[in-house]
Amino acid sequence: MKTSPTRASRLAIAAALLAAIGVPAFSQQQKAPESLLPPGFDQPTPRPQPSARPSPTPSAAPAAAPSPSGEMAPVGGDMGPDAFDVEESNASVAVAPAIDLSQYDLPKGVRRPLNRIGILAAGNAPFPADAFGDVAGATQVTLMRRLDAPVASRWVSIALRRALMSPLDTPRGIDGADYAAERAWLLLRMGEATAARGLVSYVDIDDYTNALDRVAMQVALATGDPASVCPIVDDAASNIPDRGWALAQAICAGLAGKPSEADQRLEAAGKGKPRNDLDTLLATKVVGMGADSRRAVTIDWVGVPALSAWRFGMATAAGVDLPDNLFATVGPEFRYWQALSPAVSPVNRAGAAELAAAAGVLSNAALVDLYAELDQANDVPDPLQKTVRDLRSAYTGSAAERVQAMKSLWDAPDSPRLRYARLVLTAKAAAWIPANKNAAEPDRLIASMLSAGYDSAALQWRGVVAPGSEGWALLALADAGGPIGYGDFERYVGAASPRKAAMLLAGLAGLGRLSASDAQRGAEATKVGIGGVNAWTQAIDRAGAANQPGMVALLAGVGMQSPRWDQVTPEALYHIVEAMRAAGMANYARMIAVEAVTRAE
């Protein structure tokens, strides 16, 4: 692929953002990526695709991107005292003579078009190319930028991830590369660094815009792979006044075996900064990994007040361990990036991986694979060794012994999120337990299977669990059958907590498993206002009725943008489940409803 020495000038159009959709009152605010679904978990039926549209006009760049200092700087705006004078820095470095690369141009016929951008995940059918219908690009971008990711629900996050990474038609009013940038930026905030990287890499380098340059840098940091920006670093540094690009030029020179040029660029980028500036030292350490480098740098985290994307990416690339306390200064997506990074040791990834699994970033299979690595590793701490032993026991011995091992795993965590993560961890092992009315822990076995989508195995327990039990409630939601009797629902309400009962009502009503009269009767009994209306409910209901699964997934993320599960309301769940069912995503609707009851206290 050609790396063009010059690209056409990129216009950053600051379009007025639309406030078409409000944040729902119901949500109290606040290699290819692997499949997160088990084999056989069916997908929405793809619809006929519309003919390709010409690329529309450019859109605004992502609203903000972290600089090396950790500040959130508006794209294209004044970066304040940390701004780096790119022209001055380049003046001290000899410029290589221009090379005519035209002979390396790819034929136009094999270059990727910008009217449809996306990638495929192994085992997942993609969303339809017109999954957002005729929704304007500005509206989509507004929602993506306003979404305070990560979202609360594992299954909403999985659906949204799959929608954002699918090959989608570029909507009207936005350039294709900018559209890819917005989708990748949201994926990064969700913790989905691998999916974001695939999306950014899909676009040919000659088609990059300033917005995509910025997001490509963030992808490089989230994946701990600064070399991935080297094909675009000179163009980006000449167009974006951010010190990070000057440091990236030094890194790329060092990794290319040009230590003298790397030293000159580091010196230029460090002007005005103290000698012990951590961000420069981290870049220097990465430069030292290149051939013929004479640099050796020691990184000291004492007194460092906060983590940033730059510090995470550079430390990961250089093999420098990050202090656990610094993760408290950033969002949970940093832990998810850590969980996905093969450069981080399995011991250091384990805690992050369980959090990532609860969030939908890691699958049951990936989590089990990580613990299998720990089983073969040395110097594993005692608590992790016990988890490894219990997980191994969950797959060996008699059914009773395997359930006992799973119970040990389920009971160990002290937080609701980690307890749910342990259900995901044991999902495959639980699916191997034969349905038996004498089995211990049937409710949690069923919850574990369904946490990772093993619905076929779970439904074998329908004739085993007691009516009105938690297991019965989960299977009632997982079953694609017809209406259930109100008496069965009432029996569960009498035994469950008020919040679990409300979530079950919202799920059953949204799935159409209760008659209209029973749904209203149950809503009154559980005090769930399924008839409430606001801008968000109208938008997601309309998207479902219009068969726009991508828009439904995005609006579901908006409705679940809460840091804690206990802030997700039954009313939001009802509209999400109903809209997903209407848009052909019934399996996701069922799993979201199951998750809601499972995680309710």
Short mmCIF file of C-alpha atoms in Angstrom, two decimals, residues 151-421:
data_model
loop_
_atom_site.label_atom_id
_atom_site.label_comp_id
_atom_site.label_asym_id
_atom_site.label_seq_id
_atom_site.Cartn_x
_atom_site.Cartn_y
_atom_site.Cartn_z
CA VAL A 151 -22.36 0.79 29.36
CA ALA A 152 -23.78 -1.19 32.27
CA SER A 153 -25.06 -4.26 30.43
CA ARG A 154 -22.75 -6.97 29.09
CA TRP A 155 -25.23 -7.94 26.39
CA VAL A 156 -26.06 -4.40 25.29
CA SER A 157 -22.32 -3.79 25.00
CA ILE A 158 -21.87 -6.92 22.87
CA ALA A 159 -24.70 -5.87 20.56
CA LEU A 160 -23.37 -2.33 20.23
CA ARG A 161 -19.84 -3.55 19.59
CA ARG A 162 -21.07 -5.81 16.83
CA ALA A 163 -23.12 -3.00 15.27
CA LEU A 164 -20.27 -0.50 15.30
CA MET A 165 -17.70 -2.82 13.74
CA SER A 166 -19.96 -4.24 11.01
CA PRO A 167 -19.60 -3.10 7.39
CA LEU A 168 -22.08 -0.19 7.40
CA ASP A 169 -23.21 2.18 4.69
CA THR A 170 -21.77 5.64 5.26
CA PRO A 171 -24.74 7.89 6.13
CA ARG A 172 -25.49 11.15 4.47
CA GLY A 173 -23.67 14.23 5.68
CA ILE A 174 -20.39 12.61 6.80
CA ASP A 175 -17.15 11.45 5.18
CA GLY A 176 -16.57 7.71 5.35
CA ALA A 177 -13.21 7.98 7.10
CA ASP A 178 -14.68 10.36 9.67
CA TYR A 179 -17.58 7.95 10.21
CA ALA A 180 -15.09 5.17 10.87
CA ALA A 181 -13.28 7.45 13.31
CA GLU A 182 -16.46 8.16 15.29
CA ARG A 183 -17.33 4.47 15.52
CA ALA A 184 -13.78 3.49 16.50
CA TRP A 185 -13.64 6.27 19.13
CA LEU A 186 -16.80 4.92 20.77
CA LEU A 187 -15.44 1.37 20.61
CA LEU A 188 -12.31 2.54 22.41
CA ARG A 189 -14.36 4.17 25.16
CA MET A 190 -16.23 0.89 25.52
CA GLY A 191 -12.89 -0.86 26.01
CA GLU A 192 -13.03 -2.59 22.62
CA ALA A 193 -9.49 -1.78 21.50
CA THR A 194 -9.17 -4.76 19.15
CA ALA A 195 -12.39 -3.97 17.29
CA ALA A 196 -11.43 -0.29 17.08
CA ARG A 197 -8.06 -1.22 15.60
CA GLY A 198 -9.67 -3.36 12.93
CA LEU A 199 -12.06 -0.58 11.97
CA VAL A 200 -9.31 2.05 11.72
CA SER A 201 -7.07 -0.32 9.74
CA TYR A 202 -9.81 -0.94 7.20
CA VAL A 203 -9.45 2.55 5.73
CA ASP A 204 -6.66 3.02 3.16
CA ILE A 205 -3.99 5.38 4.47
CA ASP A 206 -4.44 7.86 1.62
CA ASP A 207 -8.04 8.33 2.73
CA TYR A 208 -7.24 9.19 6.36
CA THR A 209 -8.60 12.45 7.70
CA ASN A 210 -7.41 14.43 10.71
CA ALA A 211 -10.17 12.82 12.75
CA LEU A 212 -9.05 9.33 11.79
CA ASP A 213 -5.41 10.26 12.46
CA ARG A 214 -6.35 11.24 16.00
CA VAL A 215 -8.32 8.08 16.63
CA ALA A 216 -5.55 5.97 15.10
CA MET A 217 -3.18 7.42 17.71
CA GLN A 218 -5.61 6.50 20.49
CA VAL A 219 -5.95 2.98 19.06
CA ALA A 220 -2.16 2.67 19.02
CA LEU A 221 -2.04 3.65 22.69
CA ALA A 222 -4.93 1.42 23.74
CA THR A 223 -3.31 -1.57 22.04
CA GLY A 224 0.20 -0.73 23.23
CA ASP A 225 1.45 -0.61 19.62
CA PRO A 226 2.90 2.83 18.84
CA ALA A 227 4.51 1.49 15.66
CA SER A 228 1.05 1.22 14.10
CA VAL A 229 0.98 5.01 13.52
CA CYS A 230 4.34 5.11 11.73
CA PRO A 231 2.78 5.02 8.21
CA ILE A 232 0.80 8.19 9.01
CA VAL A 233 3.04 9.91 11.56
CA ASP A 234 4.68 12.54 9.34
CA ASP A 235 1.44 13.67 7.70
CA ALA A 236 -0.37 13.73 11.04
CA ALA A 237 2.44 15.64 12.77
CA SER A 238 2.33 18.30 10.06
CA ASN A 239 -1.43 18.77 10.44
CA ILE A 240 -2.13 18.23 14.15
CA PRO A 241 -0.42 20.49 16.73
CA ASP A 242 -0.04 17.89 19.47
CA ARG A 243 3.26 17.03 21.15
CA GLY A 244 2.31 13.36 21.03
CA TRP A 245 2.83 13.28 17.26
CA ALA A 246 6.31 14.77 17.61
CA LEU A 247 7.16 12.10 20.17
CA ALA A 248 5.66 9.48 17.86
CA GLN A 249 8.00 10.66 15.09
CA ALA A 250 10.94 10.02 17.41
CA ILE A 251 9.59 6.59 18.30
CA CYS A 252 9.12 5.63 14.67
CA ALA A 253 12.65 6.79 13.83
CA GLY A 254 14.03 4.74 16.70
CA LEU A 255 12.09 1.63 15.74
CA ALA A 256 13.32 2.06 12.16
CA GLY A 257 16.93 1.87 13.37
CA LYS A 258 17.66 5.59 13.06
CA PRO A 259 18.93 6.51 16.55
CA SER A 260 20.43 9.87 15.58
CA GLU A 261 17.19 11.11 14.05
CA ALA A 262 15.24 9.73 17.03
CA ASP A 263 17.51 11.61 19.45
CA GLN A 264 17.06 14.88 17.56
CA ARG A 265 13.29 14.49 17.52
CA LEU A 266 13.17 13.60 21.22
CA GLU A 267 15.22 16.66 22.06
CA ALA A 268 12.94 18.88 20.00
CA ALA A 269 9.78 17.37 21.48
CA GLY A 270 11.13 17.81 25.00
CA LYS A 271 11.69 21.55 24.73
CA GLY A 272 10.04 23.38 27.58
CA LYS A 273 9.57 20.18 29.60
CA PRO A 274 11.55 19.15 32.70
CA ARG A 275 14.26 16.54 32.19
CA ASN A 276 12.28 13.98 34.21
CA ASP A 277 9.01 14.52 32.30
CA LEU A 278 7.34 11.10 32.50
CA ASP A 279 5.67 11.23 29.10
CA THR A 280 8.97 12.01 27.38
CA LEU A 281 10.79 9.35 29.41
CA LEU A 282 8.25 6.72 28.38
CA ALA A 283 8.66 7.68 24.74
CA THR A 284 12.44 7.55 25.19
CA LYS A 285 12.17 4.03 26.59
CA VAL A 286 10.18 2.90 23.56
CA VAL A 287 12.76 4.56 21.28
CA GLY A 288 15.38 2.50 23.12
CA MET A 289 13.74 -0.68 21.88
CA GLY A 290 14.85 0.10 18.33
CA ALA A 291 17.93 -1.23 16.62
CA ASP A 292 21.27 0.47 17.40
CA SER A 293 19.72 2.46 20.24
CA ARG A 294 22.03 3.59 23.00
CA ARG A 295 19.31 4.67 25.39
CA ALA A 296 18.44 3.02 28.71
CA VAL A 297 15.67 4.60 30.78
CA THR A 298 14.28 3.77 34.21
CA ILE A 299 10.63 4.62 34.82
CA ASP A 300 9.64 5.67 38.34
CA TRP A 301 5.92 5.99 39.06
CA VAL A 302 6.38 7.58 42.50
CA GLY A 303 4.48 10.86 42.63
CA VAL A 304 2.68 10.31 39.31
CA PRO A 305 -0.82 11.67 39.96
CA ALA A 306 -2.81 9.95 37.21
CA LEU A 307 -2.77 7.53 34.35
CA SER A 308 -3.43 8.66 30.78
CA ALA A 309 -3.84 6.96 27.42
CA TRP A 310 -0.29 7.99 26.51
CA ARG A 311 1.18 6.55 29.70
CA PHE A 312 -0.81 3.36 29.35
CA GLY A 313 0.21 2.83 25.73
CA MET A 314 3.88 3.66 26.14
CA ALA A 315 4.27 1.60 29.32
CA THR A 316 2.52 -1.38 27.72
CA ALA A 317 4.71 -1.14 24.62
CA ALA A 318 7.87 -0.91 26.70
CA GLY A 319 6.93 -3.77 29.03
CA VAL A 320 6.71 -1.48 32.07
CA ASP A 321 4.24 -2.60 34.75
CA LEU A 322 1.57 -0.07 35.64
CA PRO A 323 0.80 0.49 39.34
CA ASP A 324 -2.69 -0.73 40.20
CA ASN A 325 -3.55 2.46 42.08
CA LEU A 326 -3.28 4.55 38.92
CA PHE A 327 -6.20 2.70 37.32
CA ALA A 328 -8.46 4.38 39.88
CA THR A 329 -7.72 7.72 38.16
CA VAL A 330 -9.17 6.68 34.79
CA GLY A 331 -12.26 4.99 33.40
CA PRO A 332 -12.82 1.22 33.37
CA GLU A 333 -11.98 1.03 29.67
CA PHE A 334 -8.28 1.14 30.59
CA ARG A 335 -8.67 -2.14 32.45
CA TYR A 336 -10.40 -3.64 29.44
CA TRP A 337 -7.52 -2.52 27.18
CA GLN A 338 -5.16 -4.20 29.62
CA ALA A 339 -7.20 -7.41 29.52
CA LEU A 340 -6.91 -7.50 25.72
CA SER A 341 -3.18 -6.83 25.57
CA PRO A 342 -0.98 -9.86 24.86
CA ALA A 343 2.02 -7.79 25.99
CA VAL A 344 0.76 -7.87 29.60
CA SER A 345 1.54 -10.97 31.64
CA PRO A 346 -1.37 -13.33 32.42
CA VAL A 347 -0.95 -12.63 36.14
CA ASN A 348 -1.41 -8.90 35.60
CA ARG A 349 -4.28 -9.42 33.16
CA ALA A 350 -6.39 -11.75 35.32
CA GLY A 351 -8.20 -9.15 37.42
CA ALA A 352 -8.77 -6.90 34.43
CA ALA A 353 -9.97 -9.85 32.36
CA GLU A 354 -12.78 -10.70 34.76
CA LEU A 355 -13.97 -7.09 34.68
CA ALA A 356 -13.75 -7.14 30.90
CA ALA A 357 -15.78 -10.35 30.73
CA ALA A 358 -18.52 -8.82 32.86
CA ALA A 359 -18.58 -5.88 30.45
CA GLY A 360 -18.81 -8.03 27.33
CA VAL A 361 -15.30 -7.25 26.10
CA LEU A 362 -14.01 -10.79 26.74
CA SER A 363 -15.86 -14.02 26.05
CA ASN A 364 -16.16 -17.04 28.30
CA ALA A 365 -13.68 -18.86 26.05
CA ALA A 366 -11.09 -16.07 26.24
CA LEU A 367 -11.39 -15.91 30.01
CA VAL A 368 -10.97 -19.67 30.39
CA ASP A 369 -7.98 -19.57 28.03
CA LEU A 370 -6.33 -16.93 30.21
CA TYR A 371 -6.71 -19.10 33.31
CA ALA A 372 -5.31 -22.03 31.35
CA GLU A 373 -2.20 -19.91 30.75
CA LEU A 374 -2.02 -19.20 34.46
CA ASP A 375 -2.23 -22.92 35.12
CA GLN A 376 1.08 -23.30 33.25
CA ALA A 377 2.74 -20.16 34.62
CA ASN A 378 5.22 -19.77 37.44
CA ASP A 379 5.03 -17.43 40.44
CA VAL A 380 1.24 -17.19 40.38
CA PRO A 381 -0.11 -15.59 43.59
CA ASP A 382 -2.03 -17.89 45.94
CA PRO A 383 -5.51 -16.36 45.32
CA LEU A 384 -5.06 -16.84 41.57
CA GLN A 385 -3.77 -20.36 42.09
CA LYS A 386 -6.95 -21.23 43.99
CA THR A 387 -9.10 -19.81 41.18
CA VAL A 388 -7.15 -21.86 38.65
CA ARG A 389 -7.58 -25.03 40.73
CA ASP A 390 -11.31 -24.44 41.20
CA LEU A 391 -11.80 -23.78 37.49
CA ARG A 392 -9.94 -26.96 36.61
CA SER A 393 -12.12 -28.86 39.07
CA ALA A 394 -15.23 -27.38 37.45
CA TYR A 395 -14.41 -29.46 34.36
CA THR A 396 -13.32 -32.70 36.06
CA GLY A 397 -14.78 -35.21 38.49
CA SER A 398 -18.41 -36.01 39.17
CA ALA A 399 -21.23 -33.57 38.48
CA ALA A 400 -21.55 -32.85 42.20
CA GLU A 401 -17.82 -32.14 42.51
CA ARG A 402 -17.89 -29.87 39.51
CA VAL A 403 -20.83 -27.89 40.89
CA GLN A 404 -19.05 -27.57 44.23
CA ALA A 405 -15.99 -26.15 42.46
CA MET A 406 -18.18 -23.65 40.63
CA LYS A 407 -19.86 -22.66 43.89
CA SER A 408 -16.44 -21.90 45.33
CA LEU A 409 -15.74 -19.62 42.37
CA TRP A 410 -19.12 -17.90 42.60
CA ASP A 411 -18.88 -17.24 46.34
CA ALA A 412 -15.34 -15.82 46.36
CA PRO A 413 -15.81 -12.28 44.92
CA ASP A 414 -16.93 -9.45 47.16
CA SER A 415 -18.52 -7.19 44.53
CA PRO A 416 -21.62 -7.67 42.33
CA ARG A 417 -19.67 -7.07 39.12
CA LEU A 418 -17.07 -9.72 39.91
CA ARG A 419 -19.74 -12.16 41.03
CA TYR A 420 -21.34 -11.76 37.60
CA ALA A 421 -17.92 -12.18 35.97
#
